[in-house]
Amino acid sequence: MKKWHNEPPDWKHQEQTLSVTSGLKTDFWRKTHYGFIRDNGHFYYQEVTGNFRADVKIIGKYEVLYDQAGLMIRENDLTWLKCGIEFVNDVQYASAVVTRDYSDWSVVQLPQNTAYLWLRLERFEGAVEVKYSLDGEQYTMLRLAYLSEAQTLQVGPMCASPEREGFQVVFEDFQITPLIDV
């Protein structure tokens, strides 16, 4: 069963498509030098136990600073990872934030602003590997990070708009596949 952590003001889930319009000044972030904590972004999750792969295609109307959409893996408000596209100074970046009480942020500028991005997360024990693709075929690793040893985590699409409301994003073909231990 899927649930919302901070349900957005406008959303629709139909077959393999989730459409979301963000609320006002939403984000996920903890501490660091920015001096604030935010846990009011939109996250449509299901609980997953064990090792898995999560895939999704993201289509967003990135227009305002820090508009963001992607995937999230979350144990609780202190331990989570979000990744996807983040819009900074009119440029789209493949972005990953790993939070274990404090958030860090790593980005790679995309070759051009794109209408679509595919994301793939693979969780194996305590580690998570983040990959992105511009064509849905060839994936590039963005991040490999330790996250949590918890057996069950929340996983699903996330979006936020720290500087506004009304960011529109569509998630297509979200799926979770169990990974066999090797």
Short mmCIF file of C-alpha atoms in Angstrom, two decimals:
data_model
loop_
_atom_site.label_atom_id
_atom_site.label_comp_id
_atom_site.label_asym_id
_atom_site.label_seq_id
_atom_site.Cartn_x
_atom_site.Cartn_y
_atom_site.Cartn_z
CA MET A 1 0.00 0.00 0.00
CA LYS A 2 1.32 3.44 -0.96
CA LYS A 3 1.09 6.40 1.41
CA TRP A 4 1.94 10.09 1.36
CA HIS A 5 4.47 11.76 3.60
CA ASN A 6 3.20 15.33 3.18
CA GLU A 7 0.41 14.92 0.63
CA PRO A 8 0.59 17.63 -2.07
CA PRO A 9 -2.33 19.99 -2.74
CA ASP A 10 -2.96 18.45 -6.16
CA TRP A 11 -2.10 14.95 -7.36
CA LYS A 12 -3.45 12.06 -9.41
CA HIS A 13 -2.35 8.41 -9.56
CA GLN A 14 -3.59 6.51 -12.59
CA GLU A 15 -2.18 3.16 -13.73
CA GLN A 16 1.60 3.72 -14.17
CA THR A 17 1.51 7.53 -13.90
CA LEU A 18 1.66 9.81 -10.85
CA SER A 19 1.09 13.54 -11.51
CA VAL A 20 1.92 16.02 -8.74
CA THR A 21 1.72 19.78 -8.24
CA SER A 22 3.85 20.87 -5.29
CA GLY A 23 2.82 22.90 -2.28
CA LEU A 24 4.39 26.15 -1.11
CA LYS A 25 8.08 26.12 -0.10
CA THR A 26 8.51 22.37 0.29
CA ASP A 27 11.83 20.57 0.75
CA PHE A 28 13.78 17.79 2.44
CA TRP A 29 16.98 19.02 4.12
CA ARG A 30 18.77 18.78 7.48
CA LYS A 31 21.27 21.12 9.10
CA THR A 32 24.65 21.86 7.39
CA HIS A 33 25.66 25.50 6.89
CA TYR A 34 22.23 26.57 5.59
CA GLY A 35 21.01 26.55 9.20
CA PHE A 36 17.56 25.03 8.72
CA ILE A 37 15.69 21.73 8.75
CA ARG A 38 12.92 20.97 6.24
CA ASP A 39 10.83 17.81 6.14
CA ASN A 40 7.78 19.01 4.21
CA GLY A 41 8.52 17.79 0.67
CA HIS A 42 6.11 15.38 -1.02
CA PHE A 43 6.98 11.66 -0.86
CA TYR A 44 4.67 8.89 -2.18
CA TYR A 45 6.08 5.73 -0.69
CA GLN A 46 5.65 2.09 0.03
CA GLU A 47 7.57 0.02 2.53
CA VAL A 48 10.16 -2.37 1.09
CA THR A 49 12.11 -5.03 2.96
CA GLY A 50 15.50 -6.34 1.90
CA ASN A 51 17.54 -5.58 -1.18
CA PHE A 52 15.80 -4.02 -4.19
CA ARG A 53 16.03 -1.91 -7.32
CA ALA A 54 13.69 1.05 -7.85
CA ASP A 55 13.17 2.63 -11.29
CA VAL A 56 11.17 5.63 -12.49
CA LYS A 57 10.93 8.08 -15.40
CA ILE A 58 10.55 11.74 -14.39
CA ILE A 59 9.03 14.55 -16.46
CA GLY A 60 9.16 17.95 -14.77
CA LYS A 61 8.50 21.61 -15.53
CA TYR A 62 11.66 22.96 -13.89
CA GLU A 63 11.40 26.75 -13.78
CA VAL A 64 12.37 28.09 -10.35
CA LEU A 65 15.49 27.72 -8.20
CA TYR A 66 15.71 24.31 -6.46
CA ASP A 67 12.67 22.75 -8.18
CA GLN A 68 13.37 19.04 -7.70
CA ALA A 69 11.89 15.63 -8.47
CA GLY A 70 13.13 12.08 -8.17
CA LEU A 71 13.23 9.11 -5.85
CA MET A 72 13.62 8.85 -2.10
CA ILE A 73 14.63 6.08 0.29
CA ARG A 74 13.78 6.89 3.89
CA GLU A 75 14.19 5.23 7.26
CA ASN A 76 13.01 8.25 9.28
CA ASP A 77 13.42 12.03 9.41
CA LEU A 78 17.13 11.67 10.28
CA THR A 79 18.12 9.01 7.73
CA TRP A 80 17.19 9.26 4.06
CA LEU A 81 18.43 9.71 0.50
CA LYS A 82 16.79 11.77 -2.25
CA CYS A 83 17.96 11.92 -5.85
CA GLY A 84 16.80 13.17 -9.23
CA ILE A 85 16.93 16.48 -11.08
CA GLU A 86 17.44 19.70 -9.16
CA PHE A 87 17.16 23.04 -10.97
CA VAL A 88 19.85 25.58 -9.98
CA ASN A 89 20.48 28.90 -11.78
CA ASP A 90 18.53 27.79 -14.88
CA VAL A 91 20.52 24.54 -15.18
CA GLN A 92 19.38 20.98 -14.47
CA TYR A 93 21.65 18.82 -12.33
CA ALA A 94 21.54 15.13 -11.53
CA SER A 95 21.43 15.46 -7.77
CA ALA A 96 21.79 13.21 -4.73
CA VAL A 97 21.42 14.15 -1.08
CA VAL A 98 22.37 11.62 1.59
CA THR A 99 21.22 12.45 5.10
CA ARG A 100 22.34 10.76 8.30
CA ASP A 101 21.31 13.56 10.67
CA TYR A 102 23.24 16.04 8.45
CA SER A 103 22.49 16.42 4.74
CA ASP A 104 25.19 16.46 2.10
CA TRP A 105 24.62 17.29 -1.57
CA SER A 106 26.37 16.09 -4.70
CA VAL A 107 25.49 17.17 -8.24
CA VAL A 108 26.52 16.57 -11.84
CA GLN A 109 25.46 19.08 -14.48
CA LEU A 110 23.41 17.40 -17.19
CA PRO A 111 24.68 17.93 -20.77
CA GLN A 112 21.53 19.92 -21.53
CA ASN A 113 18.25 20.69 -19.82
CA THR A 114 16.07 17.72 -20.56
CA ALA A 115 12.37 16.95 -20.57
CA TYR A 116 12.94 13.43 -19.20
CA LEU A 117 15.23 11.66 -16.77
CA TRP A 118 15.27 8.02 -15.74
CA LEU A 119 16.46 7.10 -12.25
CA ARG A 120 17.57 3.79 -10.83
CA LEU A 121 18.34 3.08 -7.17
CA GLU A 122 19.82 -0.21 -6.01
CA ARG A 123 19.86 -1.02 -2.33
CA PHE A 124 22.12 -3.82 -1.10
CA GLU A 125 22.30 -4.20 2.67
CA GLY A 126 23.34 -0.78 4.04
CA ALA A 127 24.46 0.74 0.72
CA VAL A 128 22.52 2.53 -2.03
CA GLU A 129 23.74 3.11 -5.59
CA VAL A 130 22.14 5.97 -7.55
CA LYS A 131 22.15 5.92 -11.37
CA TYR A 132 20.55 8.20 -13.96
CA SER A 133 19.88 7.99 -17.69
CA LEU A 134 18.93 10.47 -20.39
CA ASP A 135 17.53 7.76 -22.69
CA GLY A 136 16.29 4.99 -20.39
CA GLU A 137 18.95 2.62 -21.72
CA GLN A 138 22.45 3.74 -20.72
CA TYR A 139 22.81 4.50 -17.00
CA THR A 140 25.56 6.53 -15.33
CA MET A 141 26.42 6.13 -11.67
CA LEU A 142 25.90 9.33 -9.69
CA ARG A 143 26.49 8.14 -6.14
CA LEU A 144 27.31 5.10 -4.02
CA ALA A 145 26.64 5.74 -0.33
CA TYR A 146 26.09 4.03 2.97
CA LEU A 147 22.56 4.76 4.22
CA SER A 148 21.10 2.31 6.74
CA GLU A 149 21.13 -1.31 7.89
CA ALA A 150 17.37 -1.18 8.61
CA GLN A 151 15.60 -4.14 6.99
CA THR A 152 12.53 -2.15 5.95
CA LEU A 153 12.70 1.29 4.31
CA GLN A 154 10.20 3.63 2.66
CA VAL A 155 10.75 4.00 -1.10
CA GLY A 156 9.05 6.06 -3.80
CA PRO A 157 8.81 9.22 -5.89
CA MET A 158 9.49 12.60 -4.25
CA CYS A 159 9.28 16.23 -5.30
CA ALA A 160 9.70 19.64 -3.73
CA SER A 161 9.78 23.34 -4.58
CA PRO A 162 11.66 25.26 -1.86
CA GLU A 163 11.13 28.69 -3.45
CA ARG A 164 7.51 28.49 -4.64
CA GLU A 165 4.38 26.41 -5.07
CA GLY A 166 3.01 24.88 -8.25
CA PHE A 167 5.97 22.85 -9.53
CA GLN A 168 4.46 20.24 -11.86
CA VAL A 169 5.99 16.80 -12.25
CA VAL A 170 4.94 13.45 -13.68
CA PHE A 171 6.41 10.11 -12.61
CA GLU A 172 5.99 7.21 -15.04
CA ASP A 173 6.55 3.47 -14.73
CA PHE A 174 7.69 3.45 -11.10
CA GLN A 175 8.58 -0.07 -10.10
CA ILE A 176 10.41 -1.92 -7.36
CA THR A 177 12.19 -5.19 -8.12
CA PRO A 178 13.59 -7.43 -5.37
CA LEU A 179 17.31 -8.17 -5.75
CA ILE A 180 18.57 -11.66 -5.07
CA ASP A 181 21.53 -11.91 -2.70
CA VAL A 182 24.69 -13.05 -4.49
#
